Backbone atoms as SQL, in Angstrom:
CREATE TABLE atoms (id INTEGER PRIMARY KEY, chain TEXT, resi INTEGER, resn TEXT, atom TEXT, x REAL, y REAL, z REAL);
INSERT INTO atoms VALUES
  (1, 'A', 1, 'MET', 'N', -1.288, 43.367, 231.632),
  (2, 'A', 1, 'MET', 'CA', -0.641, 42.705, 230.512),
  (3, 'A', 1, 'MET', 'C', 0.647, 42.072, 231.017),
  (4, 'A', 2, 'GLU', 'N', 0.567, 40.826, 231.291),
  (5, 'A', 2, 'GLU', 'CA', 1.678, 40.129, 231.918),
  (6, 'A', 2, 'GLU', 'C', 2.942, 40.158, 231.072),
  (7, 'A', 3, 'SER', 'N', 2.838, 40.016, 229.746),
  (8, 'A', 3, 'SER', 'CA', 4.026, 39.952, 228.909),
  (9, 'A', 3, 'SER', 'C', 4.745, 41.291, 228.798),
  (10, 'A', 4, 'ARG', 'N', 4.106, 42.395, 229.169),
  (11, 'A', 4, 'ARG', 'CA', 4.728, 43.707, 229.105),
  (12, 'A', 4, 'ARG', 'C', 5.027, 44.282, 230.490),
  (13, 'A', 5, 'LYS', 'N', 4.673, 43.546, 231.518),
  (14, 'A', 5, 'LYS', 'CA', 4.939, 43.943, 232.901),
  (15, 'A', 5, 'LYS', 'C', 4.185, 45.198, 233.324),
  (16, 'A', 6, 'TYR', 'N', 3.019, 45.427, 232.768),
  (17, 'A', 6, 'TYR', 'CA', 2.148, 46.502, 233.231),
  (18, 'A', 6, 'TYR', 'C', 1.229, 45.940, 234.305),
  (19, 'A', 7, 'ALA', 'N', 1.020, 46.703, 235.341),
  (20, 'A', 7, 'ALA', 'CA', 0.092, 46.280, 236.388),
  (21, 'A', 7, 'ALA', 'C', -1.339, 46.458, 235.902),
  (22, 'A', 8, 'ASP', 'N', -2.238, 45.621, 236.383),
  (23, 'A', 8, 'ASP', 'CA', -3.648, 45.723, 235.998),
  (24, 'A', 8, 'ASP', 'C', -4.203, 47.113, 236.282),
  (25, 'A', 9, 'GLU', 'N', -3.719, 47.748, 237.338),
  (26, 'A', 9, 'GLU', 'CA', -4.202, 49.069, 237.722),
  (27, 'A', 9, 'GLU', 'C', -3.824, 50.146, 236.706),
  (28, 'A', 10, 'GLU', 'N', -2.827, 49.906, 235.866),
  (29, 'A', 10, 'GLU', 'CA', -2.389, 50.880, 234.858),
  (30, 'A', 10, 'GLU', 'C', -3.258, 50.854, 233.606),
  (31, 'A', 11, 'ILE', 'N', -3.994, 49.765, 233.387),
  (32, 'A', 11, 'ILE', 'CA', -4.746, 49.557, 232.150),
  (33, 'A', 11, 'ILE', 'C', -6.166, 50.094, 232.281),
  (34, 'A', 12, 'LEU', 'N', -6.571, 50.912, 231.316),
  (35, 'A', 12, 'LEU', 'CA', -7.945, 51.396, 231.254),
  (36, 'A', 12, 'LEU', 'C', -8.810, 50.411, 230.480),
  (37, 'A', 13, 'SER', 'N', -8.309, 49.955, 229.309),
  (38, 'A', 13, 'SER', 'CA', -9.062, 48.976, 228.519),
  (39, 'A', 13, 'SER', 'C', -8.136, 48.200, 227.590),
  (40, 'A', 14, 'ILE', 'N', -8.556, 46.979, 227.281),
  (41, 'A', 14, 'ILE', 'CA', -7.885, 46.129, 226.294),
  (42, 'A', 14, 'ILE', 'C', -8.986, 45.523, 225.436),
  (43, 'A', 15, 'LYS', 'N', -8.869, 45.734, 224.118),
  (44, 'A', 15, 'LYS', 'CA', -9.863, 45.183, 223.193),
  (45, 'A', 15, 'LYS', 'C', -9.134, 44.539, 222.020),
  (46, 'A', 16, 'GLY', 'N', -9.617, 43.390, 221.601),
  (47, 'A', 16, 'GLY', 'CA', -9.058, 42.706, 220.448),
  (48, 'A', 16, 'GLY', 'C', -10.135, 42.482, 219.415),
  (49, 'A', 17, 'LYS', 'N', -9.722, 42.352, 218.176),
  (50, 'A', 17, 'LYS', 'CA', -10.690, 42.054, 217.119),
  (51, 'A', 17, 'LYS', 'C', -9.980, 41.384, 215.961),
  (52, 'A', 18, 'HIS', 'N', -10.751, 40.796, 215.090),
  (53, 'A', 18, 'HIS', 'CA', -10.204, 40.161, 213.899),
  (54, 'A', 18, 'HIS', 'C', -10.311, 41.154, 212.747),
  (55, 'A', 19, 'SER', 'N', -9.224, 41.324, 212.015),
  (56, 'A', 19, 'SER', 'CA', -9.223, 42.215, 210.854),
  (57, 'A', 19, 'SER', 'C', -8.299, 41.629, 209.799),
  (58, 'A', 20, 'LYS', 'N', -8.176, 42.322, 208.671),
  (59, 'A', 20, 'LYS', 'CA', -7.320, 41.816, 207.594),
  (60, 'A', 20, 'LYS', 'C', -5.846, 42.016, 207.915),
  (61, 'A', 21, 'THR', 'N', -5.471, 43.248, 208.258),
  (62, 'A', 21, 'THR', 'CA', -4.075, 43.547, 208.564),
  (63, 'A', 21, 'THR', 'C', -4.014, 44.538, 209.701),
  (64, 'A', 22, 'PRO', 'N', -3.395, 44.255, 210.791),
  (65, 'A', 22, 'PRO', 'CA', -2.937, 42.930, 211.203),
  (66, 'A', 22, 'PRO', 'C', -4.114, 42.015, 211.507),
  (67, 'A', 23, 'ALA', 'N', -3.877, 40.729, 211.501),
  (68, 'A', 23, 'ALA', 'CA', -4.972, 39.769, 211.643),
  (69, 'A', 23, 'ALA', 'C', -5.671, 39.858, 212.996),
  (70, 'A', 24, 'TYR', 'N', -4.921, 40.053, 214.061),
  (71, 'A', 24, 'TYR', 'CA', -5.515, 40.104, 215.402),
  (72, 'A', 24, 'TYR', 'C', -4.929, 41.273, 216.197),
  (73, 'A', 25, 'PRO', 'N', -5.317, 42.502, 215.864),
  (74, 'A', 25, 'PRO', 'CA', -4.792, 43.632, 216.634),
  (75, 'A', 25, 'PRO', 'C', -5.414, 43.684, 218.028),
  (76, 'A', 26, 'VAL', 'N', -4.644, 44.167, 218.964),
  (77, 'A', 26, 'VAL', 'CA', -5.121, 44.380, 220.326),
  (78, 'A', 26, 'VAL', 'C', -4.940, 45.860, 220.629),
  (79, 'A', 27, 'TYR', 'N', -6.022, 46.510, 221.039),
  (80, 'A', 27, 'TYR', 'CA', -6.031, 47.945, 221.308),
  (81, 'A', 27, 'TYR', 'C', -5.975, 48.159, 222.817),
  (82, 'A', 28, 'VAL', 'N', -4.967, 48.899, 223.270),
  (83, 'A', 28, 'VAL', 'CA', -4.755, 49.101, 224.704),
  (84, 'A', 28, 'VAL', 'C', -4.785, 50.592, 225.019),
  (85, 'A', 29, 'LYS', 'N', -5.530, 50.941, 226.074),
  (86, 'A', 29, 'LYS', 'CA', -5.535, 52.303, 226.608),
  (87, 'A', 29, 'LYS', 'C', -5.063, 52.240, 228.053),
  (88, 'A', 30, 'PHE', 'N', -4.222, 53.202, 228.426),
  (89, 'A', 30, 'PHE', 'CA', -3.703, 53.276, 229.781),
  (90, 'A', 30, 'PHE', 'C', -4.420, 54.384, 230.543),
  (91, 'A', 31, 'LYS', 'N', -4.559, 54.202, 231.842),
  (92, 'A', 31, 'LYS', 'CA', -5.273, 55.174, 232.671),
  (93, 'A', 31, 'LYS', 'C', -4.596, 56.537, 232.678),
  (94, 'A', 32, 'ASP', 'N', -3.262, 56.581, 232.586),
  (95, 'A', 32, 'ASP', 'CA', -2.565, 57.865, 232.617),
  (96, 'A', 32, 'ASP', 'C', -2.484, 58.538, 231.248),
  (97, 'A', 33, 'GLU', 'N', -3.035, 57.903, 230.213),
  (98, 'A', 33, 'GLU', 'CA', -3.066, 58.454, 228.849),
  (99, 'A', 33, 'GLU', 'C', -4.346, 57.990, 228.157),
  (100, 'A', 34, 'PRO', 'N', -5.518, 58.350, 228.676),
  (101, 'A', 34, 'PRO', 'CA', -6.765, 57.797, 228.141),
  (102, 'A', 34, 'PRO', 'C', -7.101, 58.213, 226.711),
  (103, 'A', 35, 'GLY', 'N', -6.472, 59.261, 226.203),
  (104, 'A', 35, 'GLY', 'CA', -6.745, 59.707, 224.843),
  (105, 'A', 35, 'GLY', 'C', -5.889, 59.048, 223.780),
  (106, 'A', 36, 'VAL', 'N', -5.006, 58.150, 224.181),
  (107, 'A', 36, 'VAL', 'CA', -4.094, 57.481, 223.244),
  (108, 'A', 36, 'VAL', 'C', -4.396, 55.993, 223.240),
  (109, 'A', 37, 'THR', 'N', -4.544, 55.435, 222.039),
  (110, 'A', 37, 'THR', 'CA', -4.753, 53.995, 221.894),
  (111, 'A', 37, 'THR', 'C', -3.493, 53.384, 221.293),
  (112, 'A', 38, 'TYR', 'N', -2.928, 52.420, 221.983),
  (113, 'A', 38, 'TYR', 'CA', -1.753, 51.696, 221.496),
  (114, 'A', 38, 'TYR', 'C', -2.238, 50.419, 220.825),
  (115, 'A', 39, 'VAL', 'N', -1.614, 50.068, 219.706),
  (116, 'A', 39, 'VAL', 'CA', -2.014, 48.875, 218.967),
  (117, 'A', 39, 'VAL', 'C', -0.867, 47.869, 219.008),
  (118, 'A', 40, 'TYR', 'N', -1.210, 46.656, 219.416),
  (119, 'A', 40, 'TYR', 'CA', -0.251, 45.550, 219.467),
  (120, 'A', 40, 'TYR', 'C', -0.713, 44.462, 218.504),
  (121, 'A', 41, 'THR', 'N', 0.259, 43.734, 217.952),
  (122, 'A', 41, 'THR', 'CA', -0.055, 42.599, 217.095),
  (123, 'A', 41, 'THR', 'C', 0.985, 41.513, 217.347),
  (124, 'A', 42, 'HIS', 'N', 0.628, 40.305, 216.973),
  (125, 'A', 42, 'HIS', 'CA', 1.535, 39.167, 217.146),
  (126, 'A', 42, 'HIS', 'C', 2.219, 38.892, 215.817),
  (127, 'A', 43, 'ASN', 'N', 3.542, 38.835, 215.813),
  (128, 'A', 43, 'ASN', 'CA', 4.272, 38.628, 214.560),
  (129, 'A', 43, 'ASN', 'C', 4.691, 37.184, 214.344),
  (130, 'A', 44, 'GLY', 'N', 4.152, 36.263, 215.130),
  (131, 'A', 44, 'GLY', 'CA', 4.504, 34.856, 214.996),
  (132, 'A', 44, 'GLY', 'C', 5.392, 34.375, 216.119),
  (133, 'A', 45, 'ASP', 'N', 6.250, 35.258, 216.629),
  (134, 'A', 45, 'ASP', 'CA', 7.139, 34.917, 217.738),
  (135, 'A', 45, 'ASP', 'C', 6.793, 35.656, 219.020),
  (136, 'A', 46, 'LYS', 'N', 6.364, 36.904, 218.879),
  (137, 'A', 46, 'LYS', 'CA', 6.113, 37.725, 220.057),
  (138, 'A', 46, 'LYS', 'C', 5.114, 38.829, 219.722),
  (139, 'A', 47, 'TRP', 'N', 4.614, 39.490, 220.763),
  (140, 'A', 47, 'TRP', 'CA', 3.725, 40.630, 220.601),
  (141, 'A', 47, 'TRP', 'C', 4.572, 41.881, 220.426),
  (142, 'A', 48, 'ILE', 'N', 4.199, 42.706, 219.446),
  (143, 'A', 48, 'ILE', 'CA', 4.922, 43.950, 219.201),
  (144, 'A', 48, 'ILE', 'C', 3.938, 45.114, 219.168),
  (145, 'A', 49, 'GLN', 'N', 4.433, 46.281, 219.523),
  (146, 'A', 49, 'GLN', 'CA', 3.621, 47.485, 219.460),
  (147, 'A', 49, 'GLN', 'C', 3.805, 48.115, 218.077),
  (148, 'A', 50, 'LEU', 'N', 2.702, 48.453, 217.422),
  (149, 'A', 50, 'LEU', 'CA', 2.781, 49.115, 216.131),
  (150, 'A', 50, 'LEU', 'C', 3.039, 50.601, 216.336),
  (151, 'A', 51, 'GLU', 'N', 3.683, 51.237, 215.348),
  (152, 'A', 51, 'GLU', 'CA', 3.974, 52.667, 215.444),
  (153, 'A', 51, 'GLU', 'C', 2.699, 53.494, 215.390),
  (154, 'A', 52, 'ALA', 'N', 2.746, 54.639, 216.039),
  (155, 'A', 52, 'ALA', 'CA', 1.632, 55.587, 215.988),
  (156, 'A', 52, 'ALA', 'C', 1.595, 56.267, 214.627),
  (157, 'A', 53, 'ALA', 'N', 0.523, 56.972, 214.352),
  (158, 'A', 53, 'ALA', 'CA', 0.411, 57.733, 213.109),
  (159, 'A', 53, 'ALA', 'C', 1.383, 58.915, 213.146),
  (160, 'A', 54, 'ARG', 'N', 1.927, 59.253, 212.014),
  (161, 'A', 54, 'ARG', 'CA', 2.844, 60.399, 211.917),
  (162, 'A', 54, 'ARG', 'C', 2.060, 61.707, 211.903),
  (163, 'A', 55, 'ASP', 'N', 2.708, 62.777, 212.382),
  (164, 'A', 55, 'ASP', 'CA', 2.055, 64.079, 212.357),
  (165, 'A', 55, 'ASP', 'C', 2.177, 64.705, 210.965),
  (166, 'A', 56, 'GLN', 'N', 1.704, 65.940, 210.804),
  (167, 'A', 56, 'GLN', 'CA', 1.689, 66.575, 209.483),
  (168, 'A', 56, 'GLN', 'C', 3.088, 66.849, 208.944),
  (169, 'A', 57, 'TYR', 'N', 4.123, 66.743, 209.796),
  (170, 'A', 57, 'TYR', 'CA', 5.499, 66.975, 209.376),
  (171, 'A', 57, 'TYR', 'C', 6.257, 65.669, 209.127),
  (172, 'A', 58, 'GLY', 'N', 5.580, 64.550, 209.282),
  (173, 'A', 58, 'GLY', 'CA', 6.208, 63.256, 209.068),
  (174, 'A', 58, 'GLY', 'C', 6.901, 62.694, 210.290),
  (175, 'A', 59, 'ASN', 'N', 6.749, 63.367, 211.442),
  (176, 'A', 59, 'ASN', 'CA', 7.367, 62.901, 212.679),
  (177, 'A', 59, 'ASN', 'C', 6.446, 61.949, 213.416),
  (178, 'A', 60, 'LEU', 'N', 7.054, 61.051, 214.160),
  (179, 'A', 60, 'LEU', 'CA', 6.293, 60.163, 215.035),
  (180, 'A', 60, 'LEU', 'C', 6.257, 60.785, 216.422),
  (181, 'A', 61, 'PRO', 'N', 5.083, 61.123, 216.931),
  (182, 'A', 61, 'PRO', 'CA', 5.011, 61.709, 218.277),
  (183, 'A', 61, 'PRO', 'C', 5.423, 60.697, 219.339),
  (184, 'A', 62, 'LYS', 'N', 5.908, 61.184, 220.466),
  (185, 'A', 62, 'LYS', 'CA', 6.324, 60.336, 221.574),
  (186, 'A', 62, 'LYS', 'C', 5.232, 60.344, 222.634),
  (187, 'A', 63, 'TYR', 'N', 4.775, 59.159, 223.010),
  (188, 'A', 63, 'TYR', 'CA', 3.789, 59.005, 224.061),
  (189, 'A', 63, 'TYR', 'C', 4.423, 58.251, 225.228),
  (190, 'A', 64, 'LYS', 'N', 3.778, 58.268, 226.368),
  (191, 'A', 64, 'LYS', 'CA', 4.345, 57.696, 227.596),
  (192, 'A', 64, 'LYS', 'C', 4.697, 56.220, 227.484),
  (193, 'A', 65, 'HIS', 'N', 3.891, 55.442, 226.782),
  (194, 'A', 65, 'HIS', 'CA', 4.088, 53.988, 226.759),
  (195, 'A', 65, 'HIS', 'C', 4.641, 53.481, 225.428),
  (196, 'A', 66, 'ASP', 'N', 5.232, 54.394, 224.627),
  (197, 'A', 66, 'ASP', 'CA', 5.869, 53.954, 223.387),
  (198, 'A', 66, 'ASP', 'C', 7.004, 53.006, 223.688),
  (199, 'A', 67, 'GLU', 'N', 7.111, 51.958, 222.905),
  (200, 'A', 67, 'GLU', 'CA', 8.178, 50.989, 223.093),
  (201, 'A', 67, 'GLU', 'C', 9.286, 51.139, 222.063),
  (202, 'A', 68, 'ASN', 'N', 9.183, 52.128, 221.179),
  (203, 'A', 68, 'ASN', 'CA', 10.188, 52.391, 220.173),
  (204, 'A', 68, 'ASN', 'C', 11.086, 53.523, 220.668),
  (205, 'A', 69, 'PRO', 'N', 12.350, 53.280, 220.981),
  (206, 'A', 69, 'PRO', 'CA', 13.227, 54.315, 221.540),
  (207, 'A', 69, 'PRO', 'C', 13.641, 55.384, 220.528),
  (208, 'A', 70, 'ASN', 'N', 13.349, 55.200, 219.241),
  (209, 'A', 70, 'ASN', 'CA', 13.778, 56.157, 218.215),
  (210, 'A', 70, 'ASN', 'C', 12.776, 57.263, 217.948),
  (211, 'A', 71, 'LEU', 'N', 11.674, 57.319, 218.706),
  (212, 'A', 71, 'LEU', 'CA', 10.659, 58.333, 218.475),
  (213, 'A', 71, 'LEU', 'C', 11.082, 59.663, 219.096),
  (214, 'A', 72, 'ILE', 'N', 10.606, 60.770, 218.475),
  (215, 'A', 72, 'ILE', 'CA', 10.925, 62.090, 219.018),
  (216, 'A', 72, 'ILE', 'C', 10.147, 62.340, 220.276),
  (217, 'A', 73, 'LYS', 'N', 10.628, 63.236, 221.110),
  (218, 'A', 73, 'LYS', 'CA', 9.924, 63.586, 222.347),
  (219, 'A', 73, 'LYS', 'C', 9.308, 64.960, 222.208);
């Protein structure tokens, strides 16, 4: 993923599809975290990573490739 500076060797899979919301999500899995799927969407100006699902306590879990610095670890 050139726009995020990840090497091709780090990526396990990238899949895109058309849906209602977001219109064109892109699902990315990394080789060092194969059980986690990151979702990216285009907001008109740039690609952004969507937040992960919250746990049963309302917290956002922290994963290796999260781009939101406010998530718990």
